[in-house]
Coordinates of C-alpha atoms in Angstrom, one line a residue:
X4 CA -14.7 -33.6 5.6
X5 CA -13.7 -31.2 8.5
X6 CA -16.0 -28.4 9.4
X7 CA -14.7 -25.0 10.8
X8 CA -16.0 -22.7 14.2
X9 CA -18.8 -21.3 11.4
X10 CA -20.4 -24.9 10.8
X11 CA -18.7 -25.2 7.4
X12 CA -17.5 -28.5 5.7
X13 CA -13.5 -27.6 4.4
X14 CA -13.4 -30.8 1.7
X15 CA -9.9 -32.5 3.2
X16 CA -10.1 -36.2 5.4
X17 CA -6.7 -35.1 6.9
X18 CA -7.9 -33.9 10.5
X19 CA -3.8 -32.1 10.4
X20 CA -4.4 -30.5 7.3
X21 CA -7.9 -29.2 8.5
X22 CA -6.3 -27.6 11.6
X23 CA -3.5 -26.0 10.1
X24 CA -5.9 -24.3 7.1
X25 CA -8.1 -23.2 10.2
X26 CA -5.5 -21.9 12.2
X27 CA -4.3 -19.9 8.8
X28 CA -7.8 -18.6 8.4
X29 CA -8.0 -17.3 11.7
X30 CA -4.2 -15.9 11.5
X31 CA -5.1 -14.5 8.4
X32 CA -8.2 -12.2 9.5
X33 CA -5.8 -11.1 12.4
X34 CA -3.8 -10.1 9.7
X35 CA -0.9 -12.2 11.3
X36 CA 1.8 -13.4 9.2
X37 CA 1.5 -16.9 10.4
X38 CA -1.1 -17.4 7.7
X39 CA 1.8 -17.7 5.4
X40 CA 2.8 -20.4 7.3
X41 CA 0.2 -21.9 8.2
X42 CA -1.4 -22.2 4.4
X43 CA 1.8 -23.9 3.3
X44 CA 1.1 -26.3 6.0
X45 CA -2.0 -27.5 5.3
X46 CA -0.9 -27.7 1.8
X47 CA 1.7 -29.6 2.7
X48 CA -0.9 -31.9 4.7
X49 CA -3.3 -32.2 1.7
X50 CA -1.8 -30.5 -1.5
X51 CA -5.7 -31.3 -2.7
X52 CA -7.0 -28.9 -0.4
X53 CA -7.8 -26.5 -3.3
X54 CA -9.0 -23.6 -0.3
X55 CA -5.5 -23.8 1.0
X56 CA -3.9 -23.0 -2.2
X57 CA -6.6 -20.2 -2.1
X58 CA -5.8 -18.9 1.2
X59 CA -1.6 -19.4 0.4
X60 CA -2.2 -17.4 -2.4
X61 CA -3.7 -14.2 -0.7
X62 CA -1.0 -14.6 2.0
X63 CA 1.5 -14.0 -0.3
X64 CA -0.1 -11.4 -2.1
X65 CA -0.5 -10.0 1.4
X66 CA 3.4 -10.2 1.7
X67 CA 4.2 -8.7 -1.9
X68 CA 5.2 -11.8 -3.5
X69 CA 2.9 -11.4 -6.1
X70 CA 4.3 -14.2 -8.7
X71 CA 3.8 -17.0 -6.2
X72 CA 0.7 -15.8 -5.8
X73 CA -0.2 -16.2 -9.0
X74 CA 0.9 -20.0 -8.9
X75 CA -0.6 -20.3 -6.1
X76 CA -4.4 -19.0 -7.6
X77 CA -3.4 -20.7 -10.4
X78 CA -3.4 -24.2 -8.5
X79 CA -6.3 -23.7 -6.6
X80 CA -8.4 -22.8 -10.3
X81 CA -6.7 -26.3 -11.4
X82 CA -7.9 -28.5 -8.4
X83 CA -11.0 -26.4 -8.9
X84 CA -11.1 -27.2 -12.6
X85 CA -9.9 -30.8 -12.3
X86 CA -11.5 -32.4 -9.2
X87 CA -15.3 -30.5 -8.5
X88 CA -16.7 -33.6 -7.2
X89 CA -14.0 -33.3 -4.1
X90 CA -15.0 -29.6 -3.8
X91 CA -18.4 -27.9 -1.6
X92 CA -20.4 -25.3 -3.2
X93 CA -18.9 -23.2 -1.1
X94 CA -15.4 -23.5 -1.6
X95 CA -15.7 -23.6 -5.3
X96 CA -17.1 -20.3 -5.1
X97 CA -15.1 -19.0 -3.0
X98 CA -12.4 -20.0 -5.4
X99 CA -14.6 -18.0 -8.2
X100 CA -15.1 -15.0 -6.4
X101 CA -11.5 -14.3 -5.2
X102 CA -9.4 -15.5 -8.2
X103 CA -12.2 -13.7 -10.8
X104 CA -13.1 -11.1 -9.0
X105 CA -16.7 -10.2 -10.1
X106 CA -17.3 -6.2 -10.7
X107 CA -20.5 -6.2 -8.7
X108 CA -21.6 -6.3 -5.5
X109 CA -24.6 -8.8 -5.7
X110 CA -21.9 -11.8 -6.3
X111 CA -20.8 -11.3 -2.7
X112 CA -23.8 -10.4 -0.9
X113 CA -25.5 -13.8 -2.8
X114 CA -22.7 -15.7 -1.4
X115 CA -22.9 -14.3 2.2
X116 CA -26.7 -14.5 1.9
X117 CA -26.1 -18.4 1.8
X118 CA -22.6 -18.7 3.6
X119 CA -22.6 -15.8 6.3
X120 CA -19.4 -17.6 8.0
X121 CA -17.1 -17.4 5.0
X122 CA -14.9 -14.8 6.6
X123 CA -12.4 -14.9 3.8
X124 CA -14.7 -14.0 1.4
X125 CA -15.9 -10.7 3.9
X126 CA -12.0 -9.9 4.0
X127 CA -10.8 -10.0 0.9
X128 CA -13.8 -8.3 -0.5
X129 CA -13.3 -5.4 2.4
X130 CA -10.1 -4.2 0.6
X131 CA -11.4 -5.3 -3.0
X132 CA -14.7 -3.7 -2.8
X133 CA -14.0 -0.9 -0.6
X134 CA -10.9 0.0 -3.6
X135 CA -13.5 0.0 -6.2
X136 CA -16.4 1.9 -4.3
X137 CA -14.2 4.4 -3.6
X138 CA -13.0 4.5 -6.8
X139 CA -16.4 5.2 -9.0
X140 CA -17.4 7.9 -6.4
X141 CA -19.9 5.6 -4.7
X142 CA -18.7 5.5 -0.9
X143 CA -17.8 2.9 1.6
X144 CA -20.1 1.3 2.2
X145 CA -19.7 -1.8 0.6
X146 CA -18.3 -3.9 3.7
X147 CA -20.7 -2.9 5.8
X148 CA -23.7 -4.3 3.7
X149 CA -21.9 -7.2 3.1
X150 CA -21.3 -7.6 6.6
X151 CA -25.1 -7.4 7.3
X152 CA -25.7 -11.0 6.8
X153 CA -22.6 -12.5 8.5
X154 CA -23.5 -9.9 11.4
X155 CA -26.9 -11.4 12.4
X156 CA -25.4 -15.4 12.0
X157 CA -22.3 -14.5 14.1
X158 CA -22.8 -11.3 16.3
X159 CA -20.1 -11.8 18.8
X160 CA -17.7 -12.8 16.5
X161 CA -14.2 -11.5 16.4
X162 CA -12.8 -11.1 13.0
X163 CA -16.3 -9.9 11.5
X164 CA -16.2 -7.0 14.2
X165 CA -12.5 -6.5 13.2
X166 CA -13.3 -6.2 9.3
X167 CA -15.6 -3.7 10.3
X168 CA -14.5 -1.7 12.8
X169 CA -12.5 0.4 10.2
X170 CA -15.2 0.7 7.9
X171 CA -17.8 2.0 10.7
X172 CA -15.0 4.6 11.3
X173 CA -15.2 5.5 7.7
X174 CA -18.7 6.0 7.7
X175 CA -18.7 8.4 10.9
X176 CA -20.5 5.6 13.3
X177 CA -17.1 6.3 15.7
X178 CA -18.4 4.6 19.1
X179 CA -19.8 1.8 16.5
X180 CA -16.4 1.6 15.4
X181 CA -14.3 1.4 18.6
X182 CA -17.5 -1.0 19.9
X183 CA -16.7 -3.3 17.2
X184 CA -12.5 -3.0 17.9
X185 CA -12.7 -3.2 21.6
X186 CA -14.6 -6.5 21.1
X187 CA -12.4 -7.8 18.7
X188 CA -9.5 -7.6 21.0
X189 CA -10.9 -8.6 23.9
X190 CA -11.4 -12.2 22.4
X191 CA -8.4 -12.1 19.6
X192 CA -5.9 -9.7 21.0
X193 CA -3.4 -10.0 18.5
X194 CA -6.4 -8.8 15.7
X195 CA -4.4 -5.8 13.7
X196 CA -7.8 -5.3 11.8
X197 CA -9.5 -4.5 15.3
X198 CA -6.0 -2.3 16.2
X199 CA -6.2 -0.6 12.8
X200 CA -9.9 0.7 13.3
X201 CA -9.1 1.6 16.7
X202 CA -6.6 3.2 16.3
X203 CA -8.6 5.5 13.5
X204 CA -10.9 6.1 15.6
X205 CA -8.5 7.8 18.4
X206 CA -7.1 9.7 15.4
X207 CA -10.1 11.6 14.3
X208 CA -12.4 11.9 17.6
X209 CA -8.5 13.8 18.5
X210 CA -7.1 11.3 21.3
X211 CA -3.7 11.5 20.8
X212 CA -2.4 10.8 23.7
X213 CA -4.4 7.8 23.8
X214 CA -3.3 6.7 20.7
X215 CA 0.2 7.2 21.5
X216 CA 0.2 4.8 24.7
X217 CA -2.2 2.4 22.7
X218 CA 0.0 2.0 20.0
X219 CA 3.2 1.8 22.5
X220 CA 1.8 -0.5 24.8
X221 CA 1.0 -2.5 21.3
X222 CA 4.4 -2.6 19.6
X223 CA 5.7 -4.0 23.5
X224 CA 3.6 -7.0 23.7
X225 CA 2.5 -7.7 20.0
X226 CA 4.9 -9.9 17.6
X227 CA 5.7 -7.5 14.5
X228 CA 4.4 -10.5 12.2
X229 CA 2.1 -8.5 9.7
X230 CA 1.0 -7.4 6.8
X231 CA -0.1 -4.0 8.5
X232 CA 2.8 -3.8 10.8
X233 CA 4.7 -0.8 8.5
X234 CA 0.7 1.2 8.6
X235 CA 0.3 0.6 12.0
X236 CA 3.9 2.1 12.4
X237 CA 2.7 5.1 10.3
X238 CA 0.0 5.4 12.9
X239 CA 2.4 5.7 15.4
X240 CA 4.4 8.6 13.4
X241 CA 1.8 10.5 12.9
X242 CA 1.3 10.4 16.8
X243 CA 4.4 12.3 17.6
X244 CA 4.0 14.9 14.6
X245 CA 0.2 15.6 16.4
X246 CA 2.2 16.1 19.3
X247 CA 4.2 18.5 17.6
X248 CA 7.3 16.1 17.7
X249 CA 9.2 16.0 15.0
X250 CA 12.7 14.2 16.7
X251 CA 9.8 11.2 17.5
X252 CA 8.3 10.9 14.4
X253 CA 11.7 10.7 12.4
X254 CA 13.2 8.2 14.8
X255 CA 9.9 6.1 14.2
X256 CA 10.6 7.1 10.5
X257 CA 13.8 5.8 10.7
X258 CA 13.2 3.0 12.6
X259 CA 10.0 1.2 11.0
X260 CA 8.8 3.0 7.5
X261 CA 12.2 3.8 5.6
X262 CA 12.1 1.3 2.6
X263 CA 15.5 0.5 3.6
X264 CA 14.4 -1.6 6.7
X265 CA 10.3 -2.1 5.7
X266 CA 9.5 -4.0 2.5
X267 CA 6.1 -4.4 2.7
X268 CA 3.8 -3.3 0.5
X269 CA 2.1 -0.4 2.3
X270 CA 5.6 1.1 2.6
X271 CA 5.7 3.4 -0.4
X272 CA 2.3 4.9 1.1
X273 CA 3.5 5.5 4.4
X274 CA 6.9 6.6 4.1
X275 CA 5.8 9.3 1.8
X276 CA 3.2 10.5 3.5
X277 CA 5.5 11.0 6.7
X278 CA 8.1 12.7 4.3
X279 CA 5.9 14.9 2.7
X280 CA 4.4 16.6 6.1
X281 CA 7.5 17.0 7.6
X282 CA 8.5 18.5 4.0
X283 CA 5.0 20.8 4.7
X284 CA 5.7 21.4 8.3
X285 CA 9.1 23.1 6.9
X286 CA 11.7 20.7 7.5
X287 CA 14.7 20.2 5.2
X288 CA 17.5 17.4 3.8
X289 CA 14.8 14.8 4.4
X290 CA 15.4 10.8 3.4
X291 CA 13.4 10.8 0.0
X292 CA 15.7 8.6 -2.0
X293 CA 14.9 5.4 -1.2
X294 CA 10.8 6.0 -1.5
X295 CA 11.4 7.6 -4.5
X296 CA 12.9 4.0 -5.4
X297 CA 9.5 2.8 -4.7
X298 CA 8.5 5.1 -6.6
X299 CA 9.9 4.5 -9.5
X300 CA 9.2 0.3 -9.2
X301 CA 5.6 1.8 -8.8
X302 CA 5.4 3.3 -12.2
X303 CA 6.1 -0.2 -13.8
X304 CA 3.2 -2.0 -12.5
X305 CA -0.5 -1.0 -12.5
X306 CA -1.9 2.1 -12.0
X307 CA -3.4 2.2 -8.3
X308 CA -4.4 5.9 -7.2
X309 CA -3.6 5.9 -3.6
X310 CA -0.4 4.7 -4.2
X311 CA 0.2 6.6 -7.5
X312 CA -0.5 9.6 -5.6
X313 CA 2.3 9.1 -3.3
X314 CA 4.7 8.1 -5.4
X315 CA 4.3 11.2 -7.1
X316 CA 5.0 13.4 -3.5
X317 CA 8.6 11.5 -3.9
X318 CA 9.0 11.9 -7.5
X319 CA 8.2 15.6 -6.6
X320 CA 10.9 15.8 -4.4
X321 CA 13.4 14.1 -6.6
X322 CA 12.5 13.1 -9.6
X323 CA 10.3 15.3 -11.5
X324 CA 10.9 13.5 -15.3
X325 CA 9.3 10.4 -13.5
X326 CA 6.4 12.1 -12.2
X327 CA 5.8 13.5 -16.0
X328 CA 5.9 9.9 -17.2
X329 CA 3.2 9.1 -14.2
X330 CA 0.9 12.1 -15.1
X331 CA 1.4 11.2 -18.8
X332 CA 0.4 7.2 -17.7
X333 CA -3.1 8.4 -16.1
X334 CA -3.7 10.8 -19.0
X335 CA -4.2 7.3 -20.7
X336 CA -6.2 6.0 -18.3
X337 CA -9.6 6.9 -20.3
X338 CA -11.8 4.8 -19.0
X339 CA -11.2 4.9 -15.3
X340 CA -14.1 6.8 -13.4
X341 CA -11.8 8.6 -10.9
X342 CA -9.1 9.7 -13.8
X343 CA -9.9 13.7 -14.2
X344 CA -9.3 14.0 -10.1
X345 CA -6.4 11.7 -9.6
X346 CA -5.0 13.3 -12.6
X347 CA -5.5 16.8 -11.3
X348 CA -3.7 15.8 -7.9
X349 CA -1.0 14.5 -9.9
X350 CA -0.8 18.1 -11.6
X351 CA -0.7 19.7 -8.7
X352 CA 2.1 17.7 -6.7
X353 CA 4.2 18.1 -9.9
X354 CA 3.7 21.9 -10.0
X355 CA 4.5 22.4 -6.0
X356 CA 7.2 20.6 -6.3
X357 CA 8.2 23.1 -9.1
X358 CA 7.4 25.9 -6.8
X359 CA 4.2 26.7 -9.1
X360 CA 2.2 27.1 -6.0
X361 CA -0.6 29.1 -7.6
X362 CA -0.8 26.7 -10.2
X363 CA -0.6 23.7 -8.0
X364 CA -3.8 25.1 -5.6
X365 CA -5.9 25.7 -8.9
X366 CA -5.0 22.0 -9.7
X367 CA -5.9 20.3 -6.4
X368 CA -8.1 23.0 -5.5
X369 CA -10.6 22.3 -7.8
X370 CA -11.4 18.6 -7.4
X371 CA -10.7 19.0 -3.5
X372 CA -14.8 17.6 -2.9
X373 CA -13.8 14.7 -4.6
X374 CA -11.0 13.6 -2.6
X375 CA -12.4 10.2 -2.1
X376 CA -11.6 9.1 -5.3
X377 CA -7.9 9.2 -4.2
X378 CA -9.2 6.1 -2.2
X379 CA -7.8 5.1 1.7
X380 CA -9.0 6.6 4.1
X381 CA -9.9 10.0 5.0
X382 CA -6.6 10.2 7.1
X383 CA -5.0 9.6 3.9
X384 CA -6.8 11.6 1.9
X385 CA -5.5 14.5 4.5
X386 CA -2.1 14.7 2.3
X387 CA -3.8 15.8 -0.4
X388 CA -6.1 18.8 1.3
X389 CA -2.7 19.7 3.3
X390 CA -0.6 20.0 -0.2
X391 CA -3.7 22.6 -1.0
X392 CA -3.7 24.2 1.8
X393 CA 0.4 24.3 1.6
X394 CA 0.6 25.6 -2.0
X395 CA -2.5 28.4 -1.2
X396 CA -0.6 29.8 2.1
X397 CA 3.2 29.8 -0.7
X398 CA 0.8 32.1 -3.1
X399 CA -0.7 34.1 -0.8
X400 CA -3.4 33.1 0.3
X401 CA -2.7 32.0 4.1
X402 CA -6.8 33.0 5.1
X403 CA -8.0 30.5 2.5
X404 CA -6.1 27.3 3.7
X405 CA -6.8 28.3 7.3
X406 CA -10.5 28.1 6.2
X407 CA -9.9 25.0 4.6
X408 CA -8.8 23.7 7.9
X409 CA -11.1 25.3 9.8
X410 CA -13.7 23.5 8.1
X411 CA -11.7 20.1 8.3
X412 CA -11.8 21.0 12.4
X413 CA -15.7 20.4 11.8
X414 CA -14.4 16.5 11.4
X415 CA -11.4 15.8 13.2
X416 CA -9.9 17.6 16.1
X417 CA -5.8 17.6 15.3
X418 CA -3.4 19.5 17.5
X419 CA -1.4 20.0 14.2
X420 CA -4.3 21.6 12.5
X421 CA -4.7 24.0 15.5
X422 CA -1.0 25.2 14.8
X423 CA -1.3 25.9 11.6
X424 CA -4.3 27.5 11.3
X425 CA -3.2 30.0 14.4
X426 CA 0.6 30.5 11.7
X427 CA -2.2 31.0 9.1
X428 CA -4.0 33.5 10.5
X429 CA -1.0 35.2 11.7
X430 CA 0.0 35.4 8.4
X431 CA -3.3 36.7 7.0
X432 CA -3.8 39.4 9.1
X433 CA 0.5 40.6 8.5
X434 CA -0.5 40.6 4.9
X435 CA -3.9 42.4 5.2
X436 CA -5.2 38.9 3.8

């Protein structure tokens, strides 16, 4: 057996095989693309190496290849299944817990509690747990206490602080959070889990213009090999419509979160997202075609809210029978704990789109403390509360969405905000509002 910079036994003789899979582990917590690669190599090496099938299966999930994913899981649970003597404790239940994912935390912290370096269990539970914390109204803060653990074995280590930078962020510890990143990067520059935190921290503590030469420094001297490379673009859209921008943020559009040059899987998110400000913000003849595409493809698989939600801002723009068949599609979705306010955010995209706006603030307006349950971040979230605030200033109410943002000031400081709050009360006090 090899054993890996945490002290752990991977169960392959084949010293090649053992580099490449921990070369791929640590490409893979940098969410670096070279995983991919790297996975197939040590399969190649050792197709026995039931962990690499593991870890070549979440890279191409990571990539949106979801069927060779499946075979890929699938052939990991069959070496599993067929060979335990060649498998460690460990990496058997490391094969349980990411290929049936349990529904509670315990089964993670339990594993941690006894294997504090398996970093690919801490990362794929940060998205997996995170999702479905989120999701039943219950927080964040999931990573975090799984991290605990992990975080008194291995304090100075890289990808832990990366995993968590983003998820300190969430929970308001900011100088935690860009603590964690900056040490991330200093000893694995390339992380874009470190980059991503960071990067939300500049967003709400209101350094823009730090976040614009960050993330243009990072696109110069970073390969574009990643998983998070059309988010972090995203990032750098949002940047230039802060600034007030909008020529910027369409060329960034244009150049890195149109589905007709990025295919990766955060792309229906992003692109709509940028779309739909802009389509706020008052601009016209915008690109929504090909997201509503996504759109559309989105509606055949499972429900997801985050990205349910912004499928429905391109159906709204395009395709509103679509959107009806989305809205009719979480009506069914009975036993799902964040239905009624995914559901009601649904409604009201679907009756701004229609110029409803009353209708459409009444919808969103009422579930707008429950935001969460959208899931993503609180940056994301932001689309929904500015759709409010969008359809209450359409229906006359300009003084109540500038209090709205007012009261999101109290959070994030956002040059954007401050100019549409100063329209807004311009507006109110025309209109005797």
């Amino acid at each position: 057996m090899q054993t890996d910079r945490y002290g752990q036994s991977v169960s392959t003789a084949d010293p090649d095989a053992a580099a490449a899979y921990f070369d791929a582990i640590d490409a893979f917590l940098a969410l670096d693309d070279d995983a991919l690669d790297g996975f197939g190599r040590a399969v190649e090496k050792d197709p026995g190496l039931a962990v690499a099938h593991l870890g070549l299966g979440l890279s191409l999930a990571a990539d949106g290849r979801d069927g060779e994913a499946r075979e890929a899981f699938a052939a990991a649970v069959r070496l599993r299944r067929d060979h335990p003597d060649r498998l460690t404790a460990r990496e058997a239940r490391q094969i349980d817990l990411i290929t049936a994912p349990p529904g509670y935390l315990a089964a993670y912290t339990e594993h941690l509690e006894r294997h504090p370096g398996d970093m690919l269990v801490l990362g794929f539970a940060a998205g997996l747990l995170s999702g479905r914390r989120i999701a039943a109204g219950t927080g964040r803060d999931a990573v975090l206490i799984l991290a605990a653990r992990p975080g008194e074995a291995f304090p100075d280590d890289w990808a832990l602080a990366g995993i968590c930078s983003l998820e300190l962020e969430e929970a308001w510890q900011f100088a935690a959070a860009e603590a964690a990143a900056q040490r991330s990067l200093r000893d694995r520059p390339d992380n874009r889990a470190a980059c991503h935190g960071y990067v939300h921290v500049l967003h709400e503590t209101g350094r823009i213009t730090q976040a614009e030469s960050f993330l243009d420094d990072w696109f110069h001297t970073r390969p574009a090999r990643s998983p998070l490379q059309t988010h972090l673009r995203w990032h750098h859209a949002l940047v230039a419509l802060e600034a007030d921008d909008t020529e910027a943020g369409l060329r960034r559009y244009h150049a890195a979160l149109d589905p007709r040059v990025s295919g990766r899987r955060t792309t229906l998110v992003d692109s709509a997202a940028v779309l739909w400000r802009l389509h706020i913000d008052g601009h016209g003849d915008l690109p929504w075609a090909p997201v509503a595409e996504l759109a559309r493809a989105q509606l055949r698989g499972p429900r997801a809210a985050l990205f349910d939600v912004h499928a429905a801002l391109a159906l709204a723009a395009v395709d509103r029978a679509a959107l009806g068949t989305l809205r009719d599609a979480w009506r069914a979705e009975t036993a799902r704990p964040n239905r009624d306010v995914v559901l009601a955010v649904l409604d009201g995209v679907a009756a701004h789109g229609e110029g409803r706006y009353d209708e459409a603030a009444r919808h969103i307006g009422g579930v707008l403390s429950a935001v969460s349950l959208v899931g993503g971040s609180r940056l994301q979230q932001d689309i929904v509360v500015d759709t409010l605030c969008d359809a209450l200033a359409r229906s006359g109410e300009p003084g109540r969405a500038a209090d709205i943002l007012e009261d999101r000031k109290l959070r994030r400081r956002s040059r954007r905000d401050e100019r549409w709050i100063d329209a807004l009360r311009r507006r109110a006090a025309a209109e005797g509002r």
